[in-house]
Amino acid sequence: AAFERHLRVPSYNSLSVACFDIRMGTFSSQPEHPKEGRMPEIRLDVWYCGQEDLTIADIVTTLAPRIDVSRIQFLEFGRMILYREPTSGEMRGAFRPFVGVTTASLSAWQRSSHLLALRRESAGAELPLPRLQHLIVHNIGAPDFKMYLKHSWNALFAVLEERARAGHPIQLL
């Protein structure tokens, strides 16, 4: 609650959550000009001691009511070194409030739950991140490249196909 004022800065349109690091700031496709300085941002260093069942979805679900999710256009979920990877359903729930996101950077780490969460939960359900146009995928195939590569690529292709069929294709990958 003490930080909410700092989390609701009107110019903040990006949210990045990765291992031990949460950042909010202003995302722009234009390069920064050295004379103007850096865009404003807030960074929270998070310690998860004793939270064996905590996932990135839990962190985002807890954070969402404290930020202005309607302004978020760039969403980045990095790799989390936690004890349990979230299911695609948990990730889909974490994505739900972010209806204005046009660009997402997601990890395909291990079971690809971040990617698979971009699919519908069931036939006829709404697509998560309905305005998503640009998708950045990292950690494809990691940590065991051979074991996870096929799974990561299959998850990515399934997402691309489903979103295209639904009339919400990814424009840039």
Short mmCIF file of N, CA and C in Angstrom, two decimals, residues 31-153:
data_model
loop_
_atom_site.label_atom_id
_atom_site.label_comp_id
_atom_site.label_asym_id
_atom_site.label_seq_id
_atom_site.Cartn_x
_atom_site.Cartn_y
_atom_site.Cartn_z
N PRO A 31 13.99 5.28 -29.71
CA PRO A 31 15.18 5.22 -28.86
C PRO A 31 15.24 6.43 -27.93
N GLU A 32 15.84 6.21 -26.76
CA GLU A 32 16.00 7.30 -25.80
C GLU A 32 17.03 8.30 -26.33
N HIS A 33 16.83 9.55 -26.04
CA HIS A 33 17.78 10.59 -26.42
C HIS A 33 18.64 10.90 -25.21
N PRO A 34 19.97 10.77 -25.34
CA PRO A 34 20.85 10.97 -24.19
C PRO A 34 20.65 12.31 -23.48
N LYS A 35 20.31 13.36 -24.20
CA LYS A 35 20.13 14.67 -23.58
C LYS A 35 18.91 14.71 -22.68
N GLU A 36 17.92 13.91 -23.01
CA GLU A 36 16.68 13.92 -22.24
C GLU A 36 16.74 12.99 -21.03
N GLY A 37 17.74 12.15 -20.94
CA GLY A 37 17.85 11.23 -19.81
C GLY A 37 16.97 10.00 -19.98
N ARG A 38 16.96 9.18 -18.96
CA ARG A 38 16.18 7.94 -18.99
C ARG A 38 14.71 8.20 -18.68
N MET A 39 13.89 7.32 -19.20
CA MET A 39 12.46 7.37 -18.88
C MET A 39 12.31 7.00 -17.40
N PRO A 40 11.29 7.55 -16.73
CA PRO A 40 11.09 7.21 -15.31
C PRO A 40 10.69 5.75 -15.15
N GLU A 41 11.15 5.13 -14.08
CA GLU A 41 10.75 3.76 -13.80
C GLU A 41 10.88 3.50 -12.31
N ILE A 42 10.20 2.47 -11.86
CA ILE A 42 10.33 2.01 -10.49
C ILE A 42 10.75 0.55 -10.56
N ARG A 43 11.64 0.18 -9.68
CA ARG A 43 12.12 -1.20 -9.64
C ARG A 43 11.99 -1.70 -8.22
N LEU A 44 11.41 -2.88 -8.09
CA LEU A 44 11.26 -3.51 -6.79
C LEU A 44 12.09 -4.79 -6.78
N ASP A 45 12.98 -4.91 -5.84
CA ASP A 45 13.71 -6.16 -5.65
C ASP A 45 12.90 -7.00 -4.67
N VAL A 46 12.59 -8.21 -5.08
CA VAL A 46 11.69 -9.05 -4.30
C VAL A 46 12.44 -10.27 -3.79
N TRP A 47 12.21 -10.61 -2.54
CA TRP A 47 12.81 -11.78 -1.93
C TRP A 47 11.71 -12.77 -1.61
N TYR A 48 11.83 -13.99 -2.10
CA TYR A 48 10.78 -15.00 -1.97
C TYR A 48 11.07 -16.05 -0.91
N CYS A 49 11.87 -15.75 0.05
CA CYS A 49 12.30 -16.71 1.05
C CYS A 49 11.11 -17.44 1.69
N GLY A 50 11.17 -18.75 1.67
CA GLY A 50 10.15 -19.57 2.31
C GLY A 50 8.86 -19.71 1.54
N GLN A 51 8.82 -19.25 0.29
CA GLN A 51 7.61 -19.32 -0.52
C GLN A 51 7.76 -20.41 -1.59
N GLU A 52 7.83 -21.67 -1.18
CA GLU A 52 8.10 -22.76 -2.11
C GLU A 52 7.05 -22.92 -3.20
N ASP A 53 5.81 -22.51 -2.96
CA ASP A 53 4.76 -22.69 -3.96
C ASP A 53 4.45 -21.41 -4.74
N LEU A 54 5.22 -20.35 -4.53
CA LEU A 54 5.00 -19.08 -5.20
C LEU A 54 5.38 -19.17 -6.68
N THR A 55 4.55 -18.61 -7.56
CA THR A 55 4.84 -18.59 -8.99
C THR A 55 4.78 -17.16 -9.50
N ILE A 56 5.21 -16.96 -10.73
CA ILE A 56 5.13 -15.65 -11.36
C ILE A 56 3.67 -15.21 -11.47
N ALA A 57 2.77 -16.16 -11.69
CA ALA A 57 1.34 -15.83 -11.76
C ALA A 57 0.86 -15.27 -10.43
N ASP A 58 1.31 -15.83 -9.31
CA ASP A 58 0.94 -15.32 -7.99
C ASP A 58 1.43 -13.89 -7.80
N ILE A 59 2.65 -13.62 -8.23
CA ILE A 59 3.23 -12.29 -8.07
C ILE A 59 2.41 -11.27 -8.85
N VAL A 60 2.08 -11.59 -10.10
CA VAL A 60 1.33 -10.66 -10.95
C VAL A 60 -0.10 -10.49 -10.44
N THR A 61 -0.73 -11.56 -10.01
CA THR A 61 -2.09 -11.47 -9.48
C THR A 61 -2.13 -10.59 -8.23
N THR A 62 -1.11 -10.65 -7.41
CA THR A 62 -1.01 -9.80 -6.21
C THR A 62 -0.75 -8.35 -6.58
N LEU A 63 0.07 -8.14 -7.60
CA LEU A 63 0.45 -6.79 -8.01
C LEU A 63 -0.65 -6.07 -8.79
N ALA A 64 -1.42 -6.79 -9.60
CA ALA A 64 -2.40 -6.18 -10.51
C ALA A 64 -3.36 -5.19 -9.86
N PRO A 65 -3.94 -5.46 -8.70
CA PRO A 65 -4.85 -4.49 -8.09
C PRO A 65 -4.16 -3.19 -7.64
N ARG A 66 -2.85 -3.20 -7.56
CA ARG A 66 -2.11 -2.05 -7.04
C ARG A 66 -1.53 -1.17 -8.14
N ILE A 67 -1.74 -1.57 -9.40
CA ILE A 67 -1.24 -0.78 -10.52
C ILE A 67 -2.41 -0.47 -11.45
N ASP A 68 -2.21 0.45 -12.37
CA ASP A 68 -3.24 0.78 -13.35
C ASP A 68 -3.05 -0.14 -14.56
N VAL A 69 -3.67 -1.33 -14.50
CA VAL A 69 -3.48 -2.34 -15.55
C VAL A 69 -4.01 -1.87 -16.91
N SER A 70 -4.94 -0.92 -16.91
CA SER A 70 -5.51 -0.45 -18.18
C SER A 70 -4.47 0.28 -19.02
N ARG A 71 -3.42 0.80 -18.39
CA ARG A 71 -2.37 1.53 -19.12
C ARG A 71 -1.24 0.63 -19.63
N ILE A 72 -1.18 -0.59 -19.15
CA ILE A 72 -0.06 -1.47 -19.52
C ILE A 72 -0.21 -1.94 -20.97
N GLN A 73 0.78 -1.60 -21.79
CA GLN A 73 0.82 -2.01 -23.19
C GLN A 73 1.94 -3.00 -23.46
N PHE A 74 3.00 -2.95 -22.64
CA PHE A 74 4.13 -3.86 -22.80
C PHE A 74 4.24 -4.69 -21.53
N LEU A 75 4.18 -6.01 -21.71
CA LEU A 75 4.21 -6.94 -20.58
C LEU A 75 5.34 -7.93 -20.81
N GLU A 76 6.23 -8.03 -19.83
CA GLU A 76 7.35 -8.96 -19.94
C GLU A 76 7.36 -9.89 -18.74
N PHE A 77 7.30 -11.17 -19.03
CA PHE A 77 7.42 -12.19 -17.99
C PHE A 77 8.68 -12.97 -18.30
N GLY A 78 9.69 -12.77 -17.49
CA GLY A 78 10.95 -13.47 -17.68
C GLY A 78 10.97 -14.78 -16.95
N ARG A 79 12.10 -15.43 -17.01
CA ARG A 79 12.28 -16.72 -16.35
C ARG A 79 12.36 -16.48 -14.84
N MET A 80 11.68 -17.31 -14.14
CA MET A 80 11.67 -17.22 -12.68
C MET A 80 12.36 -18.46 -12.11
N ILE A 81 13.31 -18.25 -11.25
CA ILE A 81 13.95 -19.38 -10.58
C ILE A 81 13.20 -19.58 -9.27
N LEU A 82 12.05 -20.18 -9.40
CA LEU A 82 11.24 -20.48 -8.23
C LEU A 82 11.05 -21.98 -8.15
N TYR A 83 10.34 -22.43 -7.18
CA TYR A 83 10.22 -23.87 -6.95
C TYR A 83 9.20 -24.53 -7.86
N ARG A 84 8.24 -23.77 -8.36
CA ARG A 84 7.18 -24.37 -9.16
C ARG A 84 6.83 -23.46 -10.32
N GLU A 85 6.80 -24.02 -11.52
CA GLU A 85 6.37 -23.24 -12.67
C GLU A 85 4.84 -23.21 -12.67
N PRO A 86 4.23 -22.07 -12.98
CA PRO A 86 2.77 -22.00 -12.98
C PRO A 86 2.19 -22.81 -14.13
N THR A 87 0.96 -23.23 -13.96
CA THR A 87 0.25 -23.89 -15.06
C THR A 87 -0.17 -22.83 -16.07
N SER A 88 -0.55 -23.26 -17.26
CA SER A 88 -1.03 -22.29 -18.25
C SER A 88 -2.32 -21.63 -17.76
N GLY A 89 -3.14 -22.35 -17.00
CA GLY A 89 -4.35 -21.76 -16.44
C GLY A 89 -4.05 -20.66 -15.44
N GLU A 90 -3.05 -20.87 -14.60
CA GLU A 90 -2.64 -19.83 -13.64
C GLU A 90 -2.10 -18.60 -14.38
N MET A 91 -1.32 -18.83 -15.43
CA MET A 91 -0.79 -17.72 -16.21
C MET A 91 -1.92 -16.99 -16.94
N ARG A 92 -2.87 -17.73 -17.48
CA ARG A 92 -4.01 -17.12 -18.17
C ARG A 92 -4.76 -16.20 -17.21
N GLY A 93 -4.92 -16.64 -15.96
CA GLY A 93 -5.56 -15.80 -14.95
C GLY A 93 -4.76 -14.54 -14.66
N ALA A 94 -3.43 -14.68 -14.65
CA ALA A 94 -2.57 -13.51 -14.43
C ALA A 94 -2.66 -12.54 -15.60
N PHE A 95 -2.83 -13.04 -16.82
CA PHE A 95 -2.96 -12.20 -18.00
C PHE A 95 -4.30 -11.46 -18.06
N ARG A 96 -5.34 -12.03 -17.48
CA ARG A 96 -6.72 -11.55 -17.65
C ARG A 96 -6.90 -10.04 -17.49
N PRO A 97 -6.36 -9.38 -16.48
CA PRO A 97 -6.64 -7.94 -16.35
C PRO A 97 -5.91 -7.06 -17.36
N PHE A 98 -4.94 -7.60 -18.09
CA PHE A 98 -4.11 -6.80 -18.98
C PHE A 98 -4.69 -6.75 -20.39
N VAL A 99 -5.86 -6.16 -20.54
CA VAL A 99 -6.57 -6.15 -21.83
C VAL A 99 -5.98 -5.17 -22.83
N GLY A 100 -5.13 -4.24 -22.40
CA GLY A 100 -4.54 -3.26 -23.31
C GLY A 100 -3.17 -3.64 -23.85
N VAL A 101 -2.65 -4.79 -23.46
CA VAL A 101 -1.30 -5.18 -23.87
C VAL A 101 -1.25 -5.44 -25.37
N THR A 102 -0.31 -4.76 -26.04
CA THR A 102 -0.09 -4.97 -27.48
C THR A 102 1.22 -5.69 -27.75
N THR A 103 2.15 -5.64 -26.79
CA THR A 103 3.45 -6.30 -26.94
C THR A 103 3.73 -7.12 -25.69
N ALA A 104 4.10 -8.38 -25.89
CA ALA A 104 4.45 -9.24 -24.76
C ALA A 104 5.78 -9.92 -25.03
N SER A 105 6.58 -10.01 -24.00
CA SER A 105 7.85 -10.73 -24.05
C SER A 105 7.74 -11.85 -23.02
N LEU A 106 7.73 -13.08 -23.51
CA LEU A 106 7.47 -14.22 -22.63
C LEU A 106 8.56 -15.27 -22.74
N SER A 107 8.75 -15.97 -21.66
CA SER A 107 9.72 -17.05 -21.61
C SER A 107 9.05 -18.36 -22.02
N ALA A 108 9.75 -19.15 -22.83
CA ALA A 108 9.27 -20.49 -23.19
C ALA A 108 9.96 -21.53 -22.32
N TRP A 109 10.39 -21.11 -21.14
CA TRP A 109 11.13 -21.95 -20.21
C TRP A 109 10.35 -23.20 -19.85
N GLN A 110 10.97 -24.32 -19.88
CA GLN A 110 10.46 -25.63 -19.48
C GLN A 110 9.14 -25.98 -20.15
N ARG A 111 8.03 -25.94 -19.43
CA ARG A 111 6.76 -26.43 -19.98
C ARG A 111 6.03 -25.41 -20.83
N SER A 112 6.59 -24.26 -21.04
CA SER A 112 6.01 -23.22 -21.91
C SER A 112 4.66 -22.72 -21.42
N SER A 113 4.43 -22.71 -20.12
CA SER A 113 3.13 -22.27 -19.61
C SER A 113 2.83 -20.82 -19.94
N HIS A 114 3.85 -19.98 -20.05
CA HIS A 114 3.63 -18.58 -20.42
C HIS A 114 3.05 -18.52 -21.83
N LEU A 115 3.63 -19.27 -22.74
CA LEU A 115 3.13 -19.28 -24.12
C LEU A 115 1.75 -19.90 -24.22
N LEU A 116 1.59 -21.07 -23.62
CA LEU A 116 0.31 -21.78 -23.71
C LEU A 116 -0.83 -20.98 -23.09
N ALA A 117 -0.53 -20.07 -22.19
CA ALA A 117 -1.55 -19.23 -21.58
C ALA A 117 -2.14 -18.23 -22.57
N LEU A 118 -1.52 -18.05 -23.72
CA LEU A 118 -2.06 -17.16 -24.75
C LEU A 118 -3.17 -17.82 -25.54
N ARG A 119 -3.42 -19.09 -25.29
CA ARG A 119 -4.50 -19.82 -25.97
C ARG A 119 -5.78 -19.70 -25.14
N ARG A 120 -6.88 -19.98 -25.79
CA ARG A 120 -8.18 -19.99 -25.10
C ARG A 120 -8.22 -21.12 -24.08
N GLU A 121 -8.95 -20.86 -23.01
CA GLU A 121 -9.11 -21.89 -21.99
C GLU A 121 -10.00 -23.02 -22.51
N SER A 122 -11.01 -22.65 -23.29
CA SER A 122 -11.91 -23.63 -23.90
C SER A 122 -12.51 -23.00 -25.15
N ALA A 123 -13.14 -23.82 -25.97
CA ALA A 123 -13.76 -23.32 -27.20
C ALA A 123 -14.78 -22.23 -26.86
N GLY A 124 -14.72 -21.12 -27.56
CA GLY A 124 -15.64 -20.03 -27.34
C GLY A 124 -15.21 -19.04 -26.27
N ALA A 125 -14.21 -19.39 -25.47
CA ALA A 125 -13.72 -18.47 -24.43
C ALA A 125 -12.94 -17.34 -25.08
N GLU A 126 -12.80 -16.23 -24.36
CA GLU A 126 -12.03 -15.09 -24.87
C GLU A 126 -10.55 -15.41 -24.88
N LEU A 127 -9.86 -14.82 -25.84
CA LEU A 127 -8.40 -14.96 -25.88
C LEU A 127 -7.77 -14.07 -24.81
N PRO A 128 -6.78 -14.58 -24.10
CA PRO A 128 -6.03 -13.72 -23.17
C PRO A 128 -5.26 -12.67 -23.98
N LEU A 129 -5.03 -11.53 -23.39
CA LEU A 129 -4.33 -10.42 -24.05
C LEU A 129 -4.93 -10.18 -25.44
N PRO A 130 -6.19 -9.79 -25.52
CA PRO A 130 -6.90 -9.70 -26.79
C PRO A 130 -6.33 -8.72 -27.81
N ARG A 131 -5.57 -7.71 -27.36
CA ARG A 131 -4.99 -6.73 -28.29
C ARG A 131 -3.56 -7.05 -28.68
N LEU A 132 -3.06 -8.21 -28.26
CA LEU A 132 -1.67 -8.59 -28.50
C LEU A 132 -1.37 -8.64 -30.00
N GLN A 133 -0.34 -7.91 -30.41
CA GLN A 133 0.09 -7.87 -31.81
C GLN A 133 1.55 -8.28 -31.98
N HIS A 134 2.37 -8.01 -30.98
CA HIS A 134 3.80 -8.27 -31.06
C HIS A 134 4.20 -9.24 -29.95
N LEU A 135 4.87 -10.31 -30.33
CA LEU A 135 5.26 -11.33 -29.37
C LEU A 135 6.76 -11.58 -29.45
N ILE A 136 7.42 -11.46 -28.33
CA ILE A 136 8.85 -11.76 -28.20
C ILE A 136 8.94 -13.01 -27.34
N VAL A 137 9.61 -14.03 -27.84
CA VAL A 137 9.73 -15.29 -27.10
C VAL A 137 11.20 -15.54 -26.83
N HIS A 138 11.53 -15.81 -25.58
CA HIS A 138 12.92 -16.10 -25.23
C HIS A 138 13.00 -17.37 -24.41
N ASN A 139 14.19 -17.90 -24.27
CA ASN A 139 14.45 -19.15 -23.55
C ASN A 139 13.80 -20.35 -24.21
N ILE A 140 13.64 -20.32 -25.53
CA ILE A 140 13.06 -21.48 -26.21
C ILE A 140 14.01 -22.66 -26.05
N GLY A 141 13.48 -23.75 -25.53
CA GLY A 141 14.25 -24.96 -25.38
C GLY A 141 15.08 -25.05 -24.12
N ALA A 142 15.24 -23.98 -23.36
CA ALA A 142 16.05 -24.04 -22.16
C ALA A 142 15.27 -24.73 -21.05
N PRO A 143 15.87 -25.35 -20.07
CA PRO A 143 17.28 -25.49 -19.82
C PRO A 143 17.90 -26.68 -20.55
N ASP A 144 17.15 -27.72 -20.84
CA ASP A 144 17.67 -28.87 -21.57
C ASP A 144 17.22 -28.70 -23.01
N PHE A 145 18.08 -28.15 -23.83
CA PHE A 145 17.74 -27.74 -25.17
C PHE A 145 17.02 -28.83 -25.96
N LYS A 146 17.56 -30.02 -26.00
CA LYS A 146 16.96 -31.09 -26.81
C LYS A 146 15.59 -31.49 -26.29
N MET A 147 15.47 -31.56 -24.98
CA MET A 147 14.21 -32.04 -24.39
C MET A 147 13.06 -31.05 -24.59
N TYR A 148 13.34 -29.75 -24.43
CA TYR A 148 12.26 -28.77 -24.45
C TYR A 148 12.07 -28.05 -25.78
N LEU A 149 13.02 -28.15 -26.69
CA LEU A 149 12.91 -27.42 -27.95
C LEU A 149 11.64 -27.76 -28.71
N LYS A 150 11.38 -29.03 -28.91
CA LYS A 150 10.19 -29.44 -29.65
C LYS A 150 8.92 -28.96 -28.95
N HIS A 151 8.87 -29.11 -27.64
CA HIS A 151 7.69 -28.68 -26.88
C HIS A 151 7.48 -27.17 -27.01
N SER A 152 8.56 -26.39 -26.90
CA SER A 152 8.45 -24.94 -27.00
C SER A 152 7.97 -24.50 -28.37
N TRP A 153 8.53 -25.08 -29.41
CA TRP A 153 8.11 -24.72 -30.77
C TRP A 153 6.66 -25.13 -31.02
#
